[in-house]
Amino acid sequence: MPTAWPERDDNELLSLIQNGSSQAFSTLVERHTQRFYRLAYRYLQSREAAEDVVQDAFIKLWENPALWQPEKNSKFTTWFYRIVVNLCLDSRKRKSAAPLDDGMQLIDEREPMDETMIRAQEQKMLEKEIAALPERQRTALNLCFDEGLTNQEAAEIMGLNLKALQSLIMRAKTTLKARLRSIL
Amino acid sequence: MAMKDPRDEKLDLWLQRRGLTPASSDLAQRIILRAQQVPQIKTASLWQSVRELCAEFHLPKPAYVLASALTIGLVIGFSTPQDNDSSGKDVVAAQSFLAIDEAIL
């Protein structure tokens, strides 16, 4: 009895995609779209931009499945995260002139702010400072604080050893603490 | 024992609670539909190309074609009579040609 599509592992699906299987591609897309979208969103802070990046990455894989070389890459997700990160960085460079979504409303200090509003404001300030970090520190933060990724996997995605990754995280957090000290 | 900076803990909490706008519910479907319009770049091996060529011209399987060609080549090669004196005749012809030159000199 043939294995059901959702039960096939990523390597098997990729092998089938290399043979032109659109069903295998569909299964892979459905399995991983959300996780790569989350990462892209961390970078781009825009649903539309993040969806475009994820779509571009998967279409790139479909169009040229020979890009995946199992003998060189241990895990599909590690490899694909790199593709998504690079596309996010390209996207940011192209749109570098555009300001971050600054939907923060002007606060009227005469009105009491409830907890939700305070938290939303803190999050916006945090995102703004993360976006201003050097590229590698930002990447390290985005990967390490994404659910489902260990620090080891994040290091592998960035092509670093664990110590180097931890150093980047430490520097990123030091910078953030300094810039956000008034609200931390 | 060093006390952990409370700002570190607060920052970690913020980083873990970073907001996220969920993706469109049809994102995966849109990607799948888009891929249907995009042709794949095929990188065929040499053997696969030969097979496709044989199929195009309705030739038998490439293995049979190659085996047949090899057999025919061997048969032709072994059935051609060998002329052992040919090199000797060439040497005699060259020597007589040189002798003519010497005579002129």
Short mmCIF file of C-alpha atoms in Angstrom, two decimals:
data_model
loop_
_atom_site.label_atom_id
_atom_site.label_comp_id
_atom_site.label_asym_id
_atom_site.label_seq_id
_atom_site.Cartn_x
_atom_site.Cartn_y
_atom_site.Cartn_z
CA MET A 1 0.00 0.00 0.00
CA PRO A 2 1.59 3.32 -1.06
CA THR A 3 2.52 5.80 1.67
CA ALA A 4 0.04 8.62 2.13
CA TRP A 5 1.39 11.97 1.00
CA PRO A 6 1.42 13.67 4.42
CA GLU A 7 3.48 10.78 5.84
CA ARG A 8 6.31 11.09 3.35
CA ASP A 9 9.38 12.86 4.66
CA ASP A 10 10.84 16.01 3.13
CA ASN A 11 13.72 14.24 1.36
CA GLU A 12 11.33 11.87 -0.37
CA LEU A 13 9.06 14.72 -1.42
CA LEU A 14 12.02 16.64 -2.81
CA SER A 15 13.16 13.65 -4.81
CA LEU A 16 9.66 13.40 -6.29
CA ILE A 17 9.58 17.13 -7.02
CA GLN A 18 12.82 16.69 -8.94
CA ASN A 19 10.92 14.17 -11.04
CA GLY A 20 8.14 16.67 -11.66
CA SER A 21 5.60 15.65 -9.03
CA SER A 22 3.23 18.54 -8.38
CA GLN A 23 1.50 16.52 -5.65
CA ALA A 24 4.79 16.22 -3.76
CA PHE A 25 5.32 19.97 -4.16
CA SER A 26 1.83 20.70 -2.83
CA THR A 27 2.45 18.53 0.21
CA LEU A 28 5.75 20.27 0.94
CA VAL A 29 4.18 23.71 0.57
CA GLU A 30 1.27 22.89 2.86
CA ARG A 31 3.63 21.42 5.43
CA HIS A 32 6.05 24.36 5.64
CA THR A 33 4.39 27.58 4.48
CA GLN A 34 3.49 28.82 7.97
CA ARG A 35 6.93 28.39 9.49
CA PHE A 36 8.70 30.23 6.68
CA TYR A 37 6.05 32.92 6.66
CA ARG A 38 6.67 33.53 10.39
CA LEU A 39 10.37 34.06 9.78
CA ALA A 40 9.77 36.31 6.77
CA TYR A 41 7.31 38.35 8.78
CA ARG A 42 9.90 38.86 11.54
CA TYR A 43 12.14 40.50 8.98
CA LEU A 44 9.70 42.43 6.93
CA GLN A 45 6.94 43.27 9.42
CA SER A 46 4.50 43.21 6.53
CA ARG A 47 2.12 40.37 5.75
CA GLU A 48 2.09 41.12 2.04
CA ALA A 49 5.88 41.31 1.74
CA ALA A 50 6.35 38.16 3.82
CA GLU A 51 3.85 36.22 1.69
CA ASP A 52 5.62 37.39 -1.48
CA VAL A 53 8.97 36.19 -0.18
CA VAL A 54 7.63 32.77 0.81
CA GLN A 55 5.92 32.40 -2.56
CA ASP A 56 9.08 33.42 -4.43
CA ALA A 57 11.14 30.92 -2.44
CA PHE A 58 8.83 28.00 -3.16
CA ILE A 59 8.45 28.90 -6.83
CA LYS A 60 12.23 29.06 -7.10
CA LEU A 61 12.37 25.53 -5.71
CA TRP A 62 9.66 24.25 -8.06
CA GLU A 63 11.20 25.88 -11.13
CA ASN A 64 14.68 24.57 -10.45
CA PRO A 65 14.46 21.57 -8.12
CA ALA A 66 18.07 20.67 -8.88
CA LEU A 67 19.01 23.48 -6.46
CA TRP A 68 18.32 20.96 -3.68
CA GLN A 69 21.32 18.65 -3.37
CA PRO A 70 20.74 16.12 -0.61
CA GLU A 71 24.42 15.16 -0.46
CA LYS A 72 25.30 18.77 0.45
CA ASN A 73 22.38 19.64 2.72
CA SER A 74 21.39 17.67 5.78
CA LYS A 75 17.90 19.03 6.26
CA PHE A 76 15.44 20.72 3.95
CA THR A 77 14.25 23.26 6.53
CA THR A 78 17.80 24.40 7.33
CA TRP A 79 18.52 24.89 3.65
CA PHE A 80 15.24 26.59 2.87
CA TYR A 81 15.51 28.94 5.84
CA ARG A 82 18.70 30.26 4.21
CA ILE A 83 16.86 30.92 0.98
CA VAL A 84 14.06 32.74 2.81
CA VAL A 85 16.53 34.82 4.85
CA ASN A 86 18.39 35.87 1.70
CA LEU A 87 15.16 36.82 -0.06
CA CYS A 88 14.09 38.84 3.00
CA LEU A 89 17.39 40.70 3.03
CA ASP A 90 17.09 41.41 -0.71
CA SER A 91 13.55 42.63 -0.17
CA ARG A 92 14.62 44.97 2.62
CA LYS A 93 17.45 46.38 0.50
CA ARG A 94 15.04 47.09 -2.33
CA LYS A 95 12.63 48.80 0.01
CA SER A 96 15.24 50.40 2.25
CA ALA A 97 13.90 53.85 1.56
CA ALA A 98 10.46 52.91 2.80
CA PRO A 99 9.88 53.51 6.49
CA LEU A 100 8.63 50.80 8.78
CA ASP A 101 4.91 50.58 9.17
CA ASP A 102 4.58 53.31 11.74
CA GLY A 103 0.91 52.85 12.54
CA MET A 104 1.57 53.98 16.08
CA GLN A 105 -1.07 56.47 16.96
CA LEU A 106 -0.11 59.64 18.68
CA ILE A 107 -0.66 59.08 22.35
CA ASP A 108 -2.79 61.56 24.16
CA GLU A 109 -1.25 61.48 27.59
CA ARG A 110 -4.37 62.88 29.15
CA GLU A 111 -6.11 59.60 28.49
CA PRO A 112 -5.19 56.58 30.58
CA MET A 113 -3.50 53.85 28.59
CA ASP A 114 -4.68 50.36 29.18
CA GLU A 115 -2.38 47.39 29.34
CA THR A 116 -3.06 46.33 25.75
CA MET A 117 -2.12 49.69 24.32
CA ILE A 118 1.04 49.85 26.42
CA ARG A 119 2.09 46.42 25.28
CA ALA A 120 1.36 47.25 21.64
CA GLN A 121 3.48 50.36 21.88
CA GLU A 122 6.34 48.44 23.51
CA GLN A 123 6.20 45.87 20.73
CA LYS A 124 6.36 48.53 18.04
CA MET A 125 9.37 50.13 19.65
CA LEU A 126 11.02 46.73 19.98
CA GLU A 127 10.42 45.95 16.29
CA LYS A 128 11.80 49.32 15.29
CA GLU A 129 15.01 48.73 17.24
CA ILE A 130 15.37 45.17 15.97
CA ALA A 131 15.04 46.46 12.40
CA ALA A 132 17.87 48.91 13.10
CA LEU A 133 20.28 46.17 14.27
CA PRO A 134 23.14 45.04 12.04
CA GLU A 135 22.00 42.38 9.60
CA ARG A 136 23.69 39.36 11.22
CA GLN A 137 22.50 40.27 14.71
CA ARG A 138 18.98 40.70 13.42
CA THR A 139 19.10 37.37 11.61
CA ALA A 140 20.39 35.60 14.73
CA LEU A 141 17.60 37.08 16.85
CA ASN A 142 14.90 36.26 14.33
CA LEU A 143 16.04 32.66 14.03
CA CYS A 144 16.67 31.99 17.71
CA PHE A 145 13.38 33.38 18.88
CA ASP A 146 11.38 31.57 16.23
CA GLU A 147 9.55 28.66 17.73
CA GLY A 148 10.73 25.26 16.66
CA LEU A 149 14.35 26.18 15.99
CA THR A 150 17.16 25.28 18.34
CA ASN A 151 20.24 27.49 18.67
CA GLN A 152 22.21 24.76 16.95
CA GLU A 153 19.87 24.81 13.95
CA ALA A 154 20.00 28.60 13.84
CA ALA A 155 23.81 28.44 13.85
CA GLU A 156 23.74 25.92 11.02
CA ILE A 157 21.41 28.12 8.96
CA MET A 158 23.80 31.03 9.37
CA GLY A 159 26.86 28.91 8.73
CA LEU A 160 28.32 29.64 12.19
CA ASN A 161 29.41 27.65 15.18
CA LEU A 162 27.29 27.86 18.31
CA LYS A 163 29.65 30.23 20.13
CA ALA A 164 29.62 32.71 17.28
CA LEU A 165 25.81 32.64 17.20
CA GLN A 166 25.59 33.19 20.96
CA SER A 167 27.98 36.11 20.63
CA LEU A 168 25.73 37.70 18.02
CA ILE A 169 22.68 37.21 20.25
CA MET A 170 24.47 38.75 23.20
CA ARG A 171 25.53 41.81 21.21
CA ALA A 172 22.03 42.21 19.81
CA LYS A 173 20.47 42.10 23.27
CA THR A 174 23.03 44.51 24.68
CA THR A 175 22.16 47.00 21.96
CA LEU A 176 18.44 46.53 22.46
CA LYS A 177 18.71 46.98 26.22
CA ALA A 178 20.62 50.22 25.72
CA ARG A 179 18.15 51.61 23.19
CA LEU A 180 15.06 50.53 25.09
CA ARG A 181 16.30 51.31 28.58
CA SER A 182 13.63 53.94 29.11
CA ILE A 183 10.84 51.37 28.79
CA LEU A 184 12.52 48.15 29.95
CA MET B 1 26.14 34.37 42.67
CA ALA B 2 25.40 37.07 40.11
CA MET B 3 21.82 38.25 40.00
CA LYS B 4 20.22 38.10 36.61
CA ASP B 5 19.47 41.55 35.27
CA PRO B 6 15.66 41.95 35.36
CA ARG B 7 15.93 43.86 32.08
CA ASP B 8 17.32 40.70 30.49
CA GLU B 9 14.30 38.74 31.61
CA LYS B 10 11.91 41.41 30.41
CA LEU B 11 13.65 41.65 27.04
CA ASP B 12 13.56 37.87 26.63
CA LEU B 13 9.85 37.92 27.38
CA TRP B 14 9.27 40.63 24.78
CA LEU B 15 11.29 38.73 22.21
CA GLN B 16 9.28 35.59 22.83
CA ARG B 17 6.00 37.47 22.62
CA ARG B 18 6.72 39.33 19.41
CA GLY B 19 3.53 39.96 17.56
CA LEU B 20 2.71 38.38 14.25
CA THR B 21 0.02 39.04 11.70
CA PRO B 22 -1.13 35.61 10.55
CA ALA B 23 -0.66 34.69 6.91
CA SER B 24 -3.63 34.63 4.56
CA SER B 25 -5.49 31.36 4.91
CA ASP B 26 -5.08 30.64 1.21
CA LEU B 27 -1.33 31.36 0.97
CA ALA B 28 -0.34 27.72 0.43
CA GLN B 29 -3.02 27.28 -2.24
CA ARG B 30 -1.90 30.41 -4.06
CA ILE B 31 1.67 29.14 -4.14
CA ILE B 32 0.55 25.75 -5.46
CA LEU B 33 -1.59 27.37 -8.18
CA ARG B 34 1.21 29.72 -9.17
CA ALA B 35 3.62 26.79 -9.52
CA GLN B 36 1.25 25.15 -12.01
CA GLN B 37 1.95 28.02 -14.38
CA VAL B 38 5.72 27.73 -14.05
CA PRO B 39 7.59 25.09 -16.07
CA GLN B 40 10.38 23.17 -14.40
CA ILE B 41 13.95 23.41 -15.65
CA LYS B 42 14.81 19.86 -16.52
CA THR B 43 18.42 18.70 -16.21
CA ALA B 44 18.46 15.32 -17.94
CA SER B 45 21.42 12.97 -17.82
CA LEU B 46 23.24 12.01 -21.04
CA TRP B 47 21.74 8.53 -20.96
CA GLN B 48 18.25 9.93 -20.56
CA SER B 49 18.84 12.22 -23.57
CA VAL B 50 19.92 9.21 -25.67
CA ARG B 51 16.81 7.32 -24.61
CA GLU B 52 14.60 10.23 -25.57
CA LEU B 53 16.33 10.51 -28.93
CA CYS B 54 15.78 6.81 -29.68
CA ALA B 55 12.14 7.13 -28.69
CA GLU B 56 11.75 10.16 -30.98
CA PHE B 57 12.97 8.19 -34.00
CA HIS B 58 11.23 4.97 -32.93
CA LEU B 59 14.56 3.23 -32.58
CA PRO B 60 14.90 0.18 -30.36
CA LYS B 61 16.26 0.60 -26.84
CA PRO B 62 19.65 2.36 -26.78
CA ALA B 63 21.31 -0.63 -25.20
CA TYR B 64 20.28 -2.80 -28.16
CA VAL B 65 21.40 -0.13 -30.64
CA LEU B 66 24.83 0.15 -29.03
CA ALA B 67 25.27 -3.60 -28.75
CA SER B 68 24.29 -4.04 -32.39
CA ALA B 69 26.65 -1.30 -33.54
CA LEU B 70 29.52 -2.85 -31.58
CA THR B 71 28.83 -6.31 -32.99
CA ILE B 72 28.61 -5.02 -36.55
CA GLY B 73 31.83 -3.07 -36.05
CA LEU B 74 33.68 -6.10 -34.77
CA VAL B 75 32.40 -8.27 -37.61
CA ILE B 76 33.51 -5.73 -40.21
CA GLY B 77 36.84 -5.33 -38.48
CA PHE B 78 37.62 -9.03 -38.34
CA SER B 79 36.34 -9.79 -41.85
CA THR B 80 38.52 -7.12 -43.55
CA PRO B 81 41.66 -8.89 -44.95
CA GLN B 82 44.88 -7.65 -43.38
CA ASP B 83 47.64 -6.53 -45.82
CA ASN B 84 50.95 -7.14 -43.94
CA ASP B 85 53.17 -6.04 -46.80
CA SER B 86 51.67 -2.61 -47.19
CA SER B 87 54.16 -0.95 -44.83
CA GLY B 88 57.05 -2.68 -46.64
CA LYS B 89 55.83 -1.39 -50.01
CA ASP B 90 55.62 2.15 -48.61
CA VAL B 91 59.24 1.97 -47.43
CA VAL B 92 60.45 0.72 -50.84
CA ALA B 93 58.52 3.52 -52.58
CA ALA B 94 60.09 6.13 -50.29
CA GLN B 95 63.60 4.74 -50.82
CA SER B 96 63.24 4.81 -54.62
CA PHE B 97 61.95 8.39 -54.42
CA LEU B 98 64.96 9.40 -52.34
CA ALA B 99 67.28 7.59 -54.75
CA ILE B 100 65.87 9.69 -57.61
CA ASP B 101 66.65 12.85 -55.64
CA GLU B 102 70.20 11.72 -54.97
CA ALA B 103 70.66 11.05 -58.67
CA ILE B 104 69.62 14.61 -59.46
CA LEU B 105 72.06 15.97 -56.92
#
